[in-house]
Amino acid sequence: MAAVTDAEFEAQVLKSDKPVLVDFWAEWCGPCRQVAPILDELNTEHGEKITFLKMNVDENPVTPSSYRVTGIPTINVYQGGEVVKSIVGAKPKAALLKELEGLI
């Protein structure tokens, strides 16, 4: 999955023509490491319908705070510049697919 920074967020996420899933994570976060391979699989399977990006919250503090990301992993889906779905915590693949139904 490609990374996105605070500086690129508006252009890559908010102005995207298709939905964008952003995984807010950090190096030290165990649950983030658990969910990363699941998101990689979903990216491989559904990457043509939705863009998958990840943002390191330690290196990019501005965007997470502006979207009130207080716990990680937080997965936000943006469409038309707005958050249309927010998933907090590590979830198994089946649960993520259910949450993302209609988007992918």
mmCIF file with all atom_site columns, C-alpha atoms in Angstrom:
data_model
loop_
_atom_site.group_PDB
_atom_site.id
_atom_site.type_symbol
_atom_site.label_atom_id
_atom_site.label_alt_id
_atom_site.label_comp_id
_atom_site.label_asym_id
_atom_site.label_entity_id
_atom_site.label_seq_id
_atom_site.pdbx_PDB_ins_code
_atom_site.Cartn_x
_atom_site.Cartn_y
_atom_site.Cartn_z
_atom_site.occupancy
_atom_site.B_iso_or_equiv
_atom_site.pdbx_formal_charge
_atom_site.auth_seq_id
_atom_site.auth_comp_id
_atom_site.auth_asym_id
_atom_site.auth_atom_id
_atom_site.pdbx_PDB_model_num
ATOM 1   C CA . MET A 1 1   ? 0.000   0.000   0.000  1.00 0.00 ? 1   MET A CA 1
ATOM 2   C CA . ALA A 1 2   ? 1.240   3.465   -0.831 1.00 0.00 ? 2   ALA A CA 1
ATOM 3   C CA . ALA A 1 3   ? 1.806   6.005   1.919  1.00 0.00 ? 3   ALA A CA 1
ATOM 4   C CA . VAL A 1 4   ? 0.230   9.453   2.024  1.00 0.00 ? 4   VAL A CA 1
ATOM 5   C CA . THR A 1 5   ? 1.529   12.474  3.953  1.00 0.00 ? 5   THR A CA 1
ATOM 6   C CA . ASP A 1 6   ? -0.131  15.544  5.438  1.00 0.00 ? 6   ASP A CA 1
ATOM 7   C CA . ALA A 1 7   ? 1.154   17.553  2.455  1.00 0.00 ? 7   ALA A CA 1
ATOM 8   C CA . GLU A 1 8   ? -0.344  15.167  -0.129 1.00 0.00 ? 8   GLU A CA 1
ATOM 9   C CA . PHE A 1 9   ? -3.582  14.370  1.682  1.00 0.00 ? 9   PHE A CA 1
ATOM 10  C CA . GLU A 1 10  ? -5.846  16.925  0.001  1.00 0.00 ? 10  GLU A CA 1
ATOM 11  C CA . ALA A 1 11  ? -4.683  16.091  -3.546 1.00 0.00 ? 11  ALA A CA 1
ATOM 12  C CA . GLN A 1 12  ? -4.517  12.293  -3.138 1.00 0.00 ? 12  GLN A CA 1
ATOM 13  C CA . VAL A 1 13  ? -7.520  11.737  -0.871 1.00 0.00 ? 13  VAL A CA 1
ATOM 14  C CA . LEU A 1 14  ? -9.986  14.624  -0.759 1.00 0.00 ? 14  LEU A CA 1
ATOM 15  C CA . LYS A 1 15  ? -9.808  15.420  -4.484 1.00 0.00 ? 15  LYS A CA 1
ATOM 16  C CA . SER A 1 16  ? -9.797  11.789  -5.674 1.00 0.00 ? 16  SER A CA 1
ATOM 17  C CA . ASP A 1 17  ? -12.396 10.725  -8.251 1.00 0.00 ? 17  ASP A CA 1
ATOM 18  C CA . LYS A 1 18  ? -12.896 7.369   -6.554 1.00 0.00 ? 18  LYS A CA 1
ATOM 19  C CA . PRO A 1 19  ? -13.284 6.389   -2.895 1.00 0.00 ? 19  PRO A CA 1
ATOM 20  C CA . VAL A 1 20  ? -10.059 6.344   -0.869 1.00 0.00 ? 20  VAL A CA 1
ATOM 21  C CA . LEU A 1 21  ? -9.419  4.138   2.164  1.00 0.00 ? 21  LEU A CA 1
ATOM 22  C CA . VAL A 1 22  ? -6.807  5.579   4.528  1.00 0.00 ? 22  VAL A CA 1
ATOM 23  C CA . ASP A 1 23  ? -5.255  3.368   7.202  1.00 0.00 ? 23  ASP A CA 1
ATOM 24  C CA . PHE A 1 24  ? -4.002  5.553   10.068 1.00 0.00 ? 24  PHE A CA 1
ATOM 25  C CA . TRP A 1 25  ? -1.214  3.558   11.772 1.00 0.00 ? 25  TRP A CA 1
ATOM 26  C CA . ALA A 1 26  ? 2.105   3.725   13.647 1.00 0.00 ? 26  ALA A CA 1
ATOM 27  C CA . GLU A 1 27  ? 5.243   1.554   13.792 1.00 0.00 ? 27  GLU A CA 1
ATOM 28  C CA . TRP A 1 28  ? 4.745   0.701   17.482 1.00 0.00 ? 28  TRP A CA 1
ATOM 29  C CA . CYS A 1 29  ? 1.076   -0.322  17.117 1.00 0.00 ? 29  CYS A CA 1
ATOM 30  C CA . GLY A 1 30  ? 0.579   -4.111  17.338 1.00 0.00 ? 30  GLY A CA 1
ATOM 31  C CA . PRO A 1 31  ? -3.039  -4.140  16.057 1.00 0.00 ? 31  PRO A CA 1
ATOM 32  C CA . CYS A 1 32  ? -1.900  -1.967  13.115 1.00 0.00 ? 32  CYS A CA 1
ATOM 33  C CA . ARG A 1 33  ? 0.587   -4.679  12.159 1.00 0.00 ? 33  ARG A CA 1
ATOM 34  C CA . GLN A 1 34  ? -2.208  -7.271  12.395 1.00 0.00 ? 34  GLN A CA 1
ATOM 35  C CA . VAL A 1 35  ? -4.514  -5.401  10.022 1.00 0.00 ? 35  VAL A CA 1
ATOM 36  C CA . ALA A 1 36  ? -1.830  -4.381  7.471  1.00 0.00 ? 36  ALA A CA 1
ATOM 37  C CA . PRO A 1 37  ? -1.678  -7.738  5.593  1.00 0.00 ? 37  PRO A CA 1
ATOM 38  C CA . ILE A 1 38  ? -5.495  -7.850  5.437  1.00 0.00 ? 38  ILE A CA 1
ATOM 39  C CA . LEU A 1 39  ? -5.573  -4.382  3.871  1.00 0.00 ? 39  LEU A CA 1
ATOM 40  C CA . ASP A 1 40  ? -2.852  -5.444  1.421  1.00 0.00 ? 40  ASP A CA 1
ATOM 41  C CA . GLU A 1 41  ? -5.076  -8.370  0.361  1.00 0.00 ? 41  GLU A CA 1
ATOM 42  C CA . LEU A 1 42  ? -8.112  -6.107  -0.036 1.00 0.00 ? 42  LEU A CA 1
ATOM 43  C CA . ASN A 1 43  ? -5.978  -3.681  -2.062 1.00 0.00 ? 43  ASN A CA 1
ATOM 44  C CA . THR A 1 44  ? -4.967  -6.515  -4.409 1.00 0.00 ? 44  THR A CA 1
ATOM 45  C CA . GLU A 1 45  ? -8.583  -7.723  -4.735 1.00 0.00 ? 45  GLU A CA 1
ATOM 46  C CA . HIS A 1 46  ? -10.415 -4.382  -4.913 1.00 0.00 ? 46  HIS A CA 1
ATOM 47  C CA . GLY A 1 47  ? -7.777  -1.760  -5.800 1.00 0.00 ? 47  GLY A CA 1
ATOM 48  C CA . GLU A 1 48  ? -9.508  -0.868  -9.059 1.00 0.00 ? 48  GLU A CA 1
ATOM 49  C CA . LYS A 1 49  ? -12.663 0.307   -7.212 1.00 0.00 ? 49  LYS A CA 1
ATOM 50  C CA . ILE A 1 50  ? -11.100 2.057   -4.238 1.00 0.00 ? 50  ILE A CA 1
ATOM 51  C CA . THR A 1 51  ? -7.663  3.559   -3.591 1.00 0.00 ? 51  THR A CA 1
ATOM 52  C CA . PHE A 1 52  ? -5.849  2.158   -0.538 1.00 0.00 ? 52  PHE A CA 1
ATOM 53  C CA . LEU A 1 53  ? -3.392  4.429   1.285  1.00 0.00 ? 53  LEU A CA 1
ATOM 54  C CA . LYS A 1 54  ? -1.729  4.412   4.685  1.00 0.00 ? 54  LYS A CA 1
ATOM 55  C CA . MET A 1 55  ? -0.683  7.318   6.884  1.00 0.00 ? 55  MET A CA 1
ATOM 56  C CA . ASN A 1 56  ? 1.860   7.099   9.703  1.00 0.00 ? 56  ASN A CA 1
ATOM 57  C CA . VAL A 1 57  ? 0.320   9.196   12.502 1.00 0.00 ? 57  VAL A CA 1
ATOM 58  C CA . ASP A 1 58  ? 3.701   9.830   14.170 1.00 0.00 ? 58  ASP A CA 1
ATOM 59  C CA . GLU A 1 59  ? 5.194   11.317  10.988 1.00 0.00 ? 59  GLU A CA 1
ATOM 60  C CA . ASN A 1 60  ? 1.994   13.128  9.931  1.00 0.00 ? 60  ASN A CA 1
ATOM 61  C CA . PRO A 1 61  ? 0.181   14.548  12.994 1.00 0.00 ? 61  PRO A CA 1
ATOM 62  C CA . VAL A 1 62  ? -1.923  17.235  11.266 1.00 0.00 ? 62  VAL A CA 1
ATOM 63  C CA . THR A 1 63  ? -4.381  15.125  9.262  1.00 0.00 ? 63  THR A CA 1
ATOM 64  C CA . PRO A 1 64  ? -5.202  12.583  11.997 1.00 0.00 ? 64  PRO A CA 1
ATOM 65  C CA . SER A 1 65  ? -5.936  15.353  14.510 1.00 0.00 ? 65  SER A CA 1
ATOM 66  C CA . SER A 1 66  ? -8.138  17.229  12.039 1.00 0.00 ? 66  SER A CA 1
ATOM 67  C CA . TYR A 1 67  ? -10.223 14.047  11.571 1.00 0.00 ? 67  TYR A CA 1
ATOM 68  C CA . ARG A 1 68  ? -10.244 13.273  15.321 1.00 0.00 ? 68  ARG A CA 1
ATOM 69  C CA . VAL A 1 69  ? -8.264  10.056  14.943 1.00 0.00 ? 69  VAL A CA 1
ATOM 70  C CA . THR A 1 70  ? -7.627  9.236   18.602 1.00 0.00 ? 70  THR A CA 1
ATOM 71  C CA . GLY A 1 71  ? -7.080  5.469   18.437 1.00 0.00 ? 71  GLY A CA 1
ATOM 72  C CA . ILE A 1 72  ? -5.195  3.402   15.911 1.00 0.00 ? 72  ILE A CA 1
ATOM 73  C CA . PRO A 1 73  ? -5.601  1.591   13.721 1.00 0.00 ? 73  PRO A CA 1
ATOM 74  C CA . THR A 1 74  ? -8.351  3.815   12.354 1.00 0.00 ? 74  THR A CA 1
ATOM 75  C CA . ILE A 1 75  ? -9.518  3.183   8.811  1.00 0.00 ? 75  ILE A CA 1
ATOM 76  C CA . ASN A 1 76  ? -11.384 6.067   7.197  1.00 0.00 ? 76  ASN A CA 1
ATOM 77  C CA . VAL A 1 77  ? -13.013 5.896   3.787  1.00 0.00 ? 77  VAL A CA 1
ATOM 78  C CA . TYR A 1 78  ? -13.281 9.226   1.980  1.00 0.00 ? 78  TYR A CA 1
ATOM 79  C CA . GLN A 1 79  ? -15.612 9.916   -0.917 1.00 0.00 ? 79  GLN A CA 1
ATOM 80  C CA . GLY A 1 80  ? -16.121 13.334  -2.461 1.00 0.00 ? 80  GLY A CA 1
ATOM 81  C CA . GLY A 1 81  ? -13.874 14.901  0.172  1.00 0.00 ? 81  GLY A CA 1
ATOM 82  C CA . GLU A 1 82  ? -15.947 13.564  3.104  1.00 0.00 ? 82  GLU A CA 1
ATOM 83  C CA . VAL A 1 83  ? -15.531 10.669  5.546  1.00 0.00 ? 83  VAL A CA 1
ATOM 84  C CA . VAL A 1 84  ? -18.211 8.134   4.585  1.00 0.00 ? 84  VAL A CA 1
ATOM 85  C CA . LYS A 1 85  ? -16.996 5.309   6.855  1.00 0.00 ? 85  LYS A CA 1
ATOM 86  C CA . SER A 1 86  ? -14.770 5.088   9.910  1.00 0.00 ? 86  SER A CA 1
ATOM 87  C CA . ILE A 1 87  ? -13.572 1.779   11.366 1.00 0.00 ? 87  ILE A CA 1
ATOM 88  C CA . VAL A 1 88  ? -11.593 1.848   14.616 1.00 0.00 ? 88  VAL A CA 1
ATOM 89  C CA . GLY A 1 89  ? -9.497  -1.094  15.768 1.00 0.00 ? 89  GLY A CA 1
ATOM 90  C CA . ALA A 1 90  ? -8.112  -4.205  14.095 1.00 0.00 ? 90  ALA A CA 1
ATOM 91  C CA . LYS A 1 91  ? -10.801 -6.375  12.503 1.00 0.00 ? 91  LYS A CA 1
ATOM 92  C CA . PRO A 1 92  ? -10.644 -9.696  10.658 1.00 0.00 ? 92  PRO A CA 1
ATOM 93  C CA . LYS A 1 93  ? -10.979 -9.659  6.872  1.00 0.00 ? 93  LYS A CA 1
ATOM 94  C CA . ALA A 1 94  ? -14.638 -10.797 6.887  1.00 0.00 ? 94  ALA A CA 1
ATOM 95  C CA . ALA A 1 95  ? -15.604 -8.002  9.288  1.00 0.00 ? 95  ALA A CA 1
ATOM 96  C CA . LEU A 1 96  ? -13.758 -5.393  7.210  1.00 0.00 ? 96  LEU A CA 1
ATOM 97  C CA . LEU A 1 97  ? -15.459 -6.596  4.029  1.00 0.00 ? 97  LEU A CA 1
ATOM 98  C CA . LYS A 1 98  ? -18.855 -6.309  5.755  1.00 0.00 ? 98  LYS A CA 1
ATOM 99  C CA . GLU A 1 99  ? -18.043 -2.766  6.941  1.00 0.00 ? 99  GLU A CA 1
ATOM 100 C CA . LEU A 1 100 ? -16.905 -1.787  3.430  1.00 0.00 ? 100 LEU A CA 1
ATOM 101 C CA . GLU A 1 101 ? -19.942 -3.313  1.691  1.00 0.00 ? 101 GLU A CA 1
ATOM 102 C CA . GLY A 1 102 ? -21.221 -1.035  -1.035 1.00 0.00 ? 102 GLY A CA 1
ATOM 103 C CA . LEU A 1 103 ? -17.874 0.753   -1.287 1.00 0.00 ? 103 LEU A CA 1
ATOM 104 C CA . ILE A 1 104 ? -15.847 -2.116  -2.767 1.00 0.00 ? 104 ILE A CA 1
#
